[in-house]
């Protein structure tokens, strides 16, 4: 009897579990998402747009690009929040926006080890045709560096959770160490917990 009862419960659970379904759909990536107060795609887009637009419109950018497209190195954004945030996505999005504007050229320092390995292979393996071999000492050096920090302040009293994000970015002249441009983007989100759970 106990065996039949257990079998009946197991069968019912499997049938009910089989009745549930998940619907998947595409959404507009530029649409504001407010699922949680945590950092999300809307925040990434707002930060990247603000920083790229501000830098491109700055008097310093107009001055240093008057004679051509200077070379920049973009350091990874430092995550100073308590959240796990993919700051590489922020860095990539801002760099892409700046490149699309056609104002700057970039060197990618995140690939230096890979490039060095490939160049050493070409030079020392004896397997690469000397006519097509990339010569050492020909890489372009960056004149300017872009870097920044993402920080947050979180307040939570059990009923209201308030999250404040601040993104700060800077443009530095590597030749003399001068800061040519700086700006920040602030985002504040709030979540209120309902007493009745709805």
PDB file of C-alpha atoms in Angstrom:
ATOM      1  CA  UNK A   1       0.000   0.000   0.000  1.00  0.00           C
ATOM      2  CA  UNK A   2       2.827   2.383   0.904  1.00  0.00           C
ATOM      3  CA  UNK A   3       4.538   1.510  -2.385  1.00  0.00           C
ATOM      4  CA  UNK A   4       1.397   2.371  -4.402  1.00  0.00           C
ATOM      5  CA  UNK A   5       0.991   5.643  -2.516  1.00  0.00           C
ATOM      6  CA  UNK A   6       4.637   6.637  -3.192  1.00  0.00           C
ATOM      7  CA  UNK A   7       4.284   5.652  -6.856  1.00  0.00           C
ATOM      8  CA  UNK A   8       1.122   7.743  -7.170  1.00  0.00           C
ATOM      9  CA  UNK A   9       2.849  10.804  -5.659  1.00  0.00           C
ATOM     10  CA  UNK A  10       5.885  10.375  -7.920  1.00  0.00           C
ATOM     11  CA  UNK A  11       3.699  10.025 -11.029  1.00  0.00           C
ATOM     12  CA  UNK A  12       1.662  13.095 -10.070  1.00  0.00           C
ATOM     13  CA  UNK A  13       4.806  15.144  -9.492  1.00  0.00           C
ATOM     14  CA  UNK A  14       6.247  14.152 -12.855  1.00  0.00           C
ATOM     15  CA  UNK A  15       2.987  14.954 -14.647  1.00  0.00           C
ATOM     16  CA  UNK A  16       2.660  18.358 -12.986  1.00  0.00           C
ATOM     17  CA  UNK A  17       6.318  19.131 -13.644  1.00  0.00           C
ATOM     18  CA  UNK A  18       5.837  18.152 -17.266  1.00  0.00           C
ATOM     19  CA  UNK A  19       2.934  20.589 -17.584  1.00  0.00           C
ATOM     20  CA  UNK A  20       5.051  23.624 -16.831  1.00  0.00           C
ATOM     21  CA  UNK A  21       6.646  25.383 -19.755  1.00  0.00           C
ATOM     22  CA  UNK A  22       9.098  28.177 -20.363  1.00  0.00           C
ATOM     23  CA  UNK A  23       8.501  30.802 -22.994  1.00  0.00           C
ATOM     24  CA  UNK A  24      11.565  32.369 -24.566  1.00  0.00           C
ATOM     25  CA  UNK A  25      11.370  35.545 -26.603  1.00  0.00           C
ATOM     26  CA  UNK A  26      13.687  38.215 -27.931  1.00  0.00           C
ATOM     27  CA  UNK A  27      13.654  41.632 -26.341  1.00  0.00           C
ATOM     28  CA  UNK A  28      14.830  45.046 -27.461  1.00  0.00           C
ATOM     29  CA  UNK A  29      18.412  45.406 -26.142  1.00  0.00           C
ATOM     30  CA  UNK A  30      17.990  49.179 -25.867  1.00  0.00           C
ATOM     31  CA  UNK A  31      14.829  48.861 -23.761  1.00  0.00           C
ATOM     32  CA  UNK A  32      15.191  49.681 -20.067  1.00  0.00           C
ATOM     33  CA  UNK A  33      15.280  46.555 -17.921  1.00  0.00           C
ATOM     34  CA  UNK A  34      14.275  46.881 -14.289  1.00  0.00           C
ATOM     35  CA  UNK A  35      14.201  43.316 -13.010  1.00  0.00           C
ATOM     36  CA  UNK A  36      16.393  44.086  -9.970  1.00  0.00           C
ATOM     37  CA  UNK A  37      18.359  46.992  -8.520  1.00  0.00           C
ATOM     38  CA  UNK A  38      21.581  45.215  -9.485  1.00  0.00           C
ATOM     39  CA  UNK A  39      23.754  46.505 -12.315  1.00  0.00           C
ATOM     40  CA  UNK A  40      22.267  45.506 -15.688  1.00  0.00           C
ATOM     41  CA  UNK A  41      22.335  46.036 -19.439  1.00  0.00           C
ATOM     42  CA  UNK A  42      20.472  49.364 -19.249  1.00  0.00           C
ATOM     43  CA  UNK A  43      23.148  50.666 -16.899  1.00  0.00           C
ATOM     44  CA  UNK A  44      25.940  49.516 -19.226  1.00  0.00           C
ATOM     45  CA  UNK A  45      24.317  51.298 -22.178  1.00  0.00           C
ATOM     46  CA  UNK A  46      23.675  54.499 -20.211  1.00  0.00           C
ATOM     47  CA  UNK A  47      27.259  54.596 -18.932  1.00  0.00           C
ATOM     48  CA  UNK A  48      28.845  53.830 -22.308  1.00  0.00           C
ATOM     49  CA  UNK A  49      26.702  56.394 -24.140  1.00  0.00           C
ATOM     50  CA  UNK A  50      27.380  59.138 -21.596  1.00  0.00           C
ATOM     51  CA  UNK A  51      31.140  58.546 -21.435  1.00  0.00           C
ATOM     52  CA  UNK A  52      31.728  58.172 -25.175  1.00  0.00           C
ATOM     53  CA  UNK A  53      29.542  61.183 -26.045  1.00  0.00           C
ATOM     54  CA  UNK A  54      31.142  63.349 -23.356  1.00  0.00           C
ATOM     55  CA  UNK A  55      34.680  62.466 -24.403  1.00  0.00           C
ATOM     56  CA  UNK A  56      33.960  63.022 -28.101  1.00  0.00           C
ATOM     57  CA  UNK A  57      32.375  66.427 -27.394  1.00  0.00           C
ATOM     58  CA  UNK A  58      35.112  67.674 -25.066  1.00  0.00           C
ATOM     59  CA  UNK A  59      37.415  70.576 -26.025  1.00  0.00           C
ATOM     60  CA  UNK A  60      40.412  68.353 -25.205  1.00  0.00           C
ATOM     61  CA  UNK A  61      39.316  65.797 -27.804  1.00  0.00           C
ATOM     62  CA  UNK A  62      38.817  68.499 -30.420  1.00  0.00           C
ATOM     63  CA  UNK A  63      42.315  69.791 -29.679  1.00  0.00           C
ATOM     64  CA  UNK A  64      44.179  66.464 -29.765  1.00  0.00           C
ATOM     65  CA  UNK A  65      42.330  65.224 -32.858  1.00  0.00           C
ATOM     66  CA  UNK A  66      42.809  68.412 -34.901  1.00  0.00           C
ATOM     67  CA  UNK A  67      45.902  66.965 -36.578  1.00  0.00           C
ATOM     68  CA  UNK A  68      44.642  63.406 -37.088  1.00  0.00           C
ATOM     69  CA  UNK A  69      43.490  60.328 -35.215  1.00  0.00           C
ATOM     70  CA  UNK A  70      45.654  59.874 -32.097  1.00  0.00           C
ATOM     71  CA  UNK A  71      46.318  56.427 -30.638  1.00  0.00           C
ATOM     72  CA  UNK A  72      44.710  55.542 -27.314  1.00  0.00           C
ATOM     73  CA  UNK A  73      45.170  52.709 -24.861  1.00  0.00           C
ATOM     74  CA  UNK A  74      42.034  51.866 -22.896  1.00  0.00           C
ATOM     75  CA  UNK A  75      42.707  50.321 -19.518  1.00  0.00           C
ATOM     76  CA  UNK A  76      40.094  48.018 -18.009  1.00  0.00           C
ATOM     77  CA  UNK A  77      37.471  49.725 -15.878  1.00  0.00           C
ATOM     78  CA  UNK A  78      38.096  48.960 -12.189  1.00  0.00           C
ATOM     79  CA  UNK A  79      35.127  47.440 -10.385  1.00  0.00           C
ATOM     80  CA  UNK A  80      35.013  48.974  -6.905  1.00  0.00           C
ATOM     81  CA  UNK A  81      31.495  47.686  -6.167  1.00  0.00           C
ATOM     82  CA  UNK A  82      30.559  44.641  -4.084  1.00  0.00           C
ATOM     83  CA  UNK A  83      28.845  43.106  -7.143  1.00  0.00           C
ATOM     84  CA  UNK A  84      30.386  40.905  -9.781  1.00  0.00           C
ATOM     85  CA  UNK A  85      30.203  43.257 -12.779  1.00  0.00           C
ATOM     86  CA  UNK A  86      31.706  42.484 -16.162  1.00  0.00           C
ATOM     87  CA  UNK A  87      33.723  45.684 -16.512  1.00  0.00           C
ATOM     88  CA  UNK A  88      35.302  44.337 -19.698  1.00  0.00           C
ATOM     89  CA  UNK A  89      31.876  44.731 -21.327  1.00  0.00           C
ATOM     90  CA  UNK A  90      31.831  48.406 -20.288  1.00  0.00           C
ATOM     91  CA  UNK A  91      35.367  48.912 -21.625  1.00  0.00           C
ATOM     92  CA  UNK A  92      34.561  47.153 -24.905  1.00  0.00           C
ATOM     93  CA  UNK A  93      31.336  49.112 -25.444  1.00  0.00           C
ATOM     94  CA  UNK A  94      32.973  52.499 -24.838  1.00  0.00           C
ATOM     95  CA  UNK A  95      35.964  51.633 -27.050  1.00  0.00           C
ATOM     96  CA  UNK A  96      33.627  50.456 -29.826  1.00  0.00           C
ATOM     97  CA  UNK A  97      31.641  53.708 -29.682  1.00  0.00           C
ATOM     98  CA  UNK A  98      34.851  55.769 -29.830  1.00  0.00           C
ATOM     99  CA  UNK A  99      36.204  53.711 -32.748  1.00  0.00           C
ATOM    100  CA  UNK A 100      32.936  54.015 -34.675  1.00  0.00           C
ATOM    101  CA  UNK A 101      33.154  57.791 -34.344  1.00  0.00           C
ATOM    102  CA  UNK A 102      36.381  57.629 -36.386  1.00  0.00           C
ATOM    103  CA  UNK A 103      38.167  60.054 -34.069  1.00  0.00           C
ATOM    104  CA  UNK A 104      40.712  57.754 -32.412  1.00  0.00           C
ATOM    105  CA  UNK A 105      42.815  54.671 -33.069  1.00  0.00           C
ATOM    106  CA  UNK A 106      43.438  52.120 -30.319  1.00  0.00           C
ATOM    107  CA  UNK A 107      46.082  49.636 -29.263  1.00  0.00           C
ATOM    108  CA  UNK A 108      44.798  46.587 -27.395  1.00  0.00           C
ATOM    109  CA  UNK A 109      47.095  45.905 -24.458  1.00  0.00           C
ATOM    110  CA  UNK A 110      45.030  42.900 -23.362  1.00  0.00           C
ATOM    111  CA  UNK A 111      46.509  40.940 -26.279  1.00  0.00           C
ATOM    112  CA  UNK A 112      50.189  41.860 -25.835  1.00  0.00           C
ATOM    113  CA  UNK A 113      51.203  38.390 -24.591  1.00  0.00           C
ATOM    114  CA  UNK A 114      49.416  36.697 -27.502  1.00  0.00           C
ATOM    115  CA  UNK A 115      50.924  39.098 -30.045  1.00  0.00           C
ATOM    116  CA  UNK A 116      54.391  38.619 -28.546  1.00  0.00           C
ATOM    117  CA  UNK A 117      54.020  34.848 -28.762  1.00  0.00           C
ATOM    118  CA  UNK A 118      52.981  35.055 -32.424  1.00  0.00           C
ATOM    119  CA  UNK A 119      55.849  37.419 -33.301  1.00  0.00           C
ATOM    120  CA  UNK A 120      58.372  35.167 -31.565  1.00  0.00           C
ATOM    121  CA  UNK A 121      56.995  32.199 -33.482  1.00  0.00           C
ATOM    122  CA  UNK A 122      57.363  34.065 -36.778  1.00  0.00           C
ATOM    123  CA  UNK A 123      60.924  35.157 -35.961  1.00  0.00           C
ATOM    124  CA  UNK A 124      62.368  31.974 -34.493  1.00  0.00           C
ATOM    125  CA  UNK A 125      60.432  28.943 -35.716  1.00  0.00           C
ATOM    126  CA  UNK A 126      61.927  28.871 -39.201  1.00  0.00           C
ATOM    127  CA  UNK A 127      58.459  27.947 -40.484  1.00  0.00           C
ATOM    128  CA  UNK A 128      57.341  31.389 -41.675  1.00  0.00           C
ATOM    129  CA  UNK A 129      58.230  32.773 -45.091  1.00  0.00           C
ATOM    130  CA  UNK A 130      60.621  35.710 -44.449  1.00  0.00           C
ATOM    131  CA  UNK A 131      58.802  37.777 -47.096  1.00  0.00           C
ATOM    132  CA  UNK A 132      55.543  37.688 -45.091  1.00  0.00           C
ATOM    133  CA  UNK A 133      57.107  37.834 -41.618  1.00  0.00           C
ATOM    134  CA  UNK A 134      56.026  40.745 -39.407  1.00  0.00           C
ATOM    135  CA  UNK A 135      59.107  42.737 -38.386  1.00  0.00           C
ATOM    136  CA  UNK A 136      59.755  43.476 -34.726  1.00  0.00           C
ATOM    137  CA  UNK A 137      59.728  47.019 -33.380  1.00  0.00           C
ATOM    138  CA  UNK A 138      57.008  48.332 -35.696  1.00  0.00           C
ATOM    139  CA  UNK A 139      54.020  48.488 -33.350  1.00  0.00           C
ATOM    140  CA  UNK A 140      52.372  51.826 -32.715  1.00  0.00           C
ATOM    141  CA  UNK A 141      52.670  53.267 -29.231  1.00  0.00           C
ATOM    142  CA  UNK A 142      49.714  54.903 -27.514  1.00  0.00           C
ATOM    143  CA  UNK A 143      49.961  58.602 -26.726  1.00  0.00           C
ATOM    144  CA  UNK A 144      46.862  58.732 -24.516  1.00  0.00           C
ATOM    145  CA  UNK A 145      45.264  56.444 -21.945  1.00  0.00           C
ATOM    146  CA  UNK A 146      41.589  56.152 -20.982  1.00  0.00           C
ATOM    147  CA  UNK A 147      40.788  54.612 -17.600  1.00  0.00           C
ATOM    148  CA  UNK A 148      38.040  54.634 -15.020  1.00  0.00           C
ATOM    149  CA  UNK A 149      36.324  53.253 -11.940  1.00  0.00           C
ATOM    150  CA  UNK A 150      32.842  51.954 -11.216  1.00  0.00           C
ATOM    151  CA  UNK A 151      31.811  52.289  -7.571  1.00  0.00           C
ATOM    152  CA  UNK A 152      28.572  51.912  -5.655  1.00  0.00           C
ATOM    153  CA  UNK A 153      26.874  52.725  -2.378  1.00  0.00           C
ATOM    154  CA  UNK A 154      24.143  50.359  -1.179  1.00  0.00           C
ATOM    155  CA  UNK A 155      21.633  51.211   1.554  1.00  0.00           C
ATOM    156  CA  UNK A 156      19.083  48.624   2.711  1.00  0.00           C
ATOM    157  CA  UNK A 157      16.711  48.981   5.671  1.00  0.00           C
ATOM    158  CA  UNK A 158      14.727  45.815   4.961  1.00  0.00           C
ATOM    159  CA  UNK A 159      11.877  47.679   3.271  1.00  0.00           C
ATOM    160  CA  UNK A 160      13.759  49.828   0.773  1.00  0.00           C
ATOM    161  CA  UNK A 161      16.992  48.985  -0.998  1.00  0.00           C
ATOM    162  CA  UNK A 162      18.745  51.955  -2.580  1.00  0.00           C
ATOM    163  CA  UNK A 163      21.716  51.410  -4.907  1.00  0.00           C
ATOM    164  CA  UNK A 164      23.809  54.292  -6.216  1.00  0.00           C
ATOM    165  CA  UNK A 165      26.386  53.684  -8.972  1.00  0.00           C
ATOM    166  CA  UNK A 166      29.050  56.154 -10.056  1.00  0.00           C
ATOM    167  CA  UNK A 167      31.203  55.657 -13.136  1.00  0.00           C
ATOM    168  CA  UNK A 168      34.206  57.970 -13.489  1.00  0.00           C
ATOM    169  CA  UNK A 169      36.461  58.077 -16.554  1.00  0.00           C
ATOM    170  CA  UNK A 170      39.643  59.982 -17.373  1.00  0.00           C
ATOM    171  CA  UNK A 171      41.793  60.717 -20.431  1.00  0.00           C
ATOM    172  CA  UNK A 172      45.511  61.089 -19.685  1.00  0.00           C
ATOM    173  CA  UNK A 173      48.345  62.307 -21.913  1.00  0.00           C
ATOM    174  CA  UNK A 174      51.041  59.636 -21.424  1.00  0.00           C
ATOM    175  CA  UNK A 175      53.783  62.003 -22.533  1.00  0.00           C
ATOM    176  CA  UNK A 176      53.354  64.443 -19.657  1.00  0.00           C
ATOM    177  CA  UNK A 177      50.861  62.764 -17.286  1.00  0.00           C
ATOM    178  CA  UNK A 178      48.252  65.522 -17.655  1.00  0.00           C
ATOM    179  CA  UNK A 179      44.563  64.730 -17.306  1.00  0.00           C
ATOM    180  CA  UNK A 180      42.854  66.160 -20.370  1.00  0.00           C
ATOM    181  CA  UNK A 181      39.275  65.065 -19.727  1.00  0.00           C
ATOM    182  CA  UNK A 182      37.206  63.516 -16.949  1.00  0.00           C
ATOM    183  CA  UNK A 183      33.510  62.887 -16.488  1.00  0.00           C
ATOM    184  CA  UNK A 184      31.138  60.790 -14.454  1.00  0.00           C
ATOM    185  CA  UNK A 185      27.767  59.113 -14.830  1.00  0.00           C
ATOM    186  CA  UNK A 186      25.529  58.486 -11.837  1.00  0.00           C
ATOM    187  CA  UNK A 187      22.712  55.939 -11.635  1.00  0.00           C
ATOM    188  CA  UNK A 188      20.360  55.424  -8.682  1.00  0.00           C
ATOM    189  CA  UNK A 189      17.951  52.498  -8.323  1.00  0.00           C
ATOM    190  CA  UNK A 190      15.415  51.701  -5.614  1.00  0.00           C
ATOM    191  CA  UNK A 191      13.475  48.562  -4.757  1.00  0.00           C
ATOM    192  CA  UNK A 192      10.663  48.551  -2.213  1.00  0.00           C
ATOM    193  CA  UNK A 193       9.598  45.343  -0.501  1.00  0.00           C
ATOM    194  CA  UNK A 194       5.847  44.932  -0.143  1.00  0.00           C
ATOM    195  CA  UNK A 195       4.590  43.867   3.291  1.00  0.00           C
ATOM    196  CA  UNK A 196       2.062  41.486   1.745  1.00  0.00           C
ATOM    197  CA  UNK A 197       4.436  39.994  -0.835  1.00  0.00           C
ATOM    198  CA  UNK A 198       2.696  41.430  -3.923  1.00  0.00           C
TER     199      UNK A 198
END
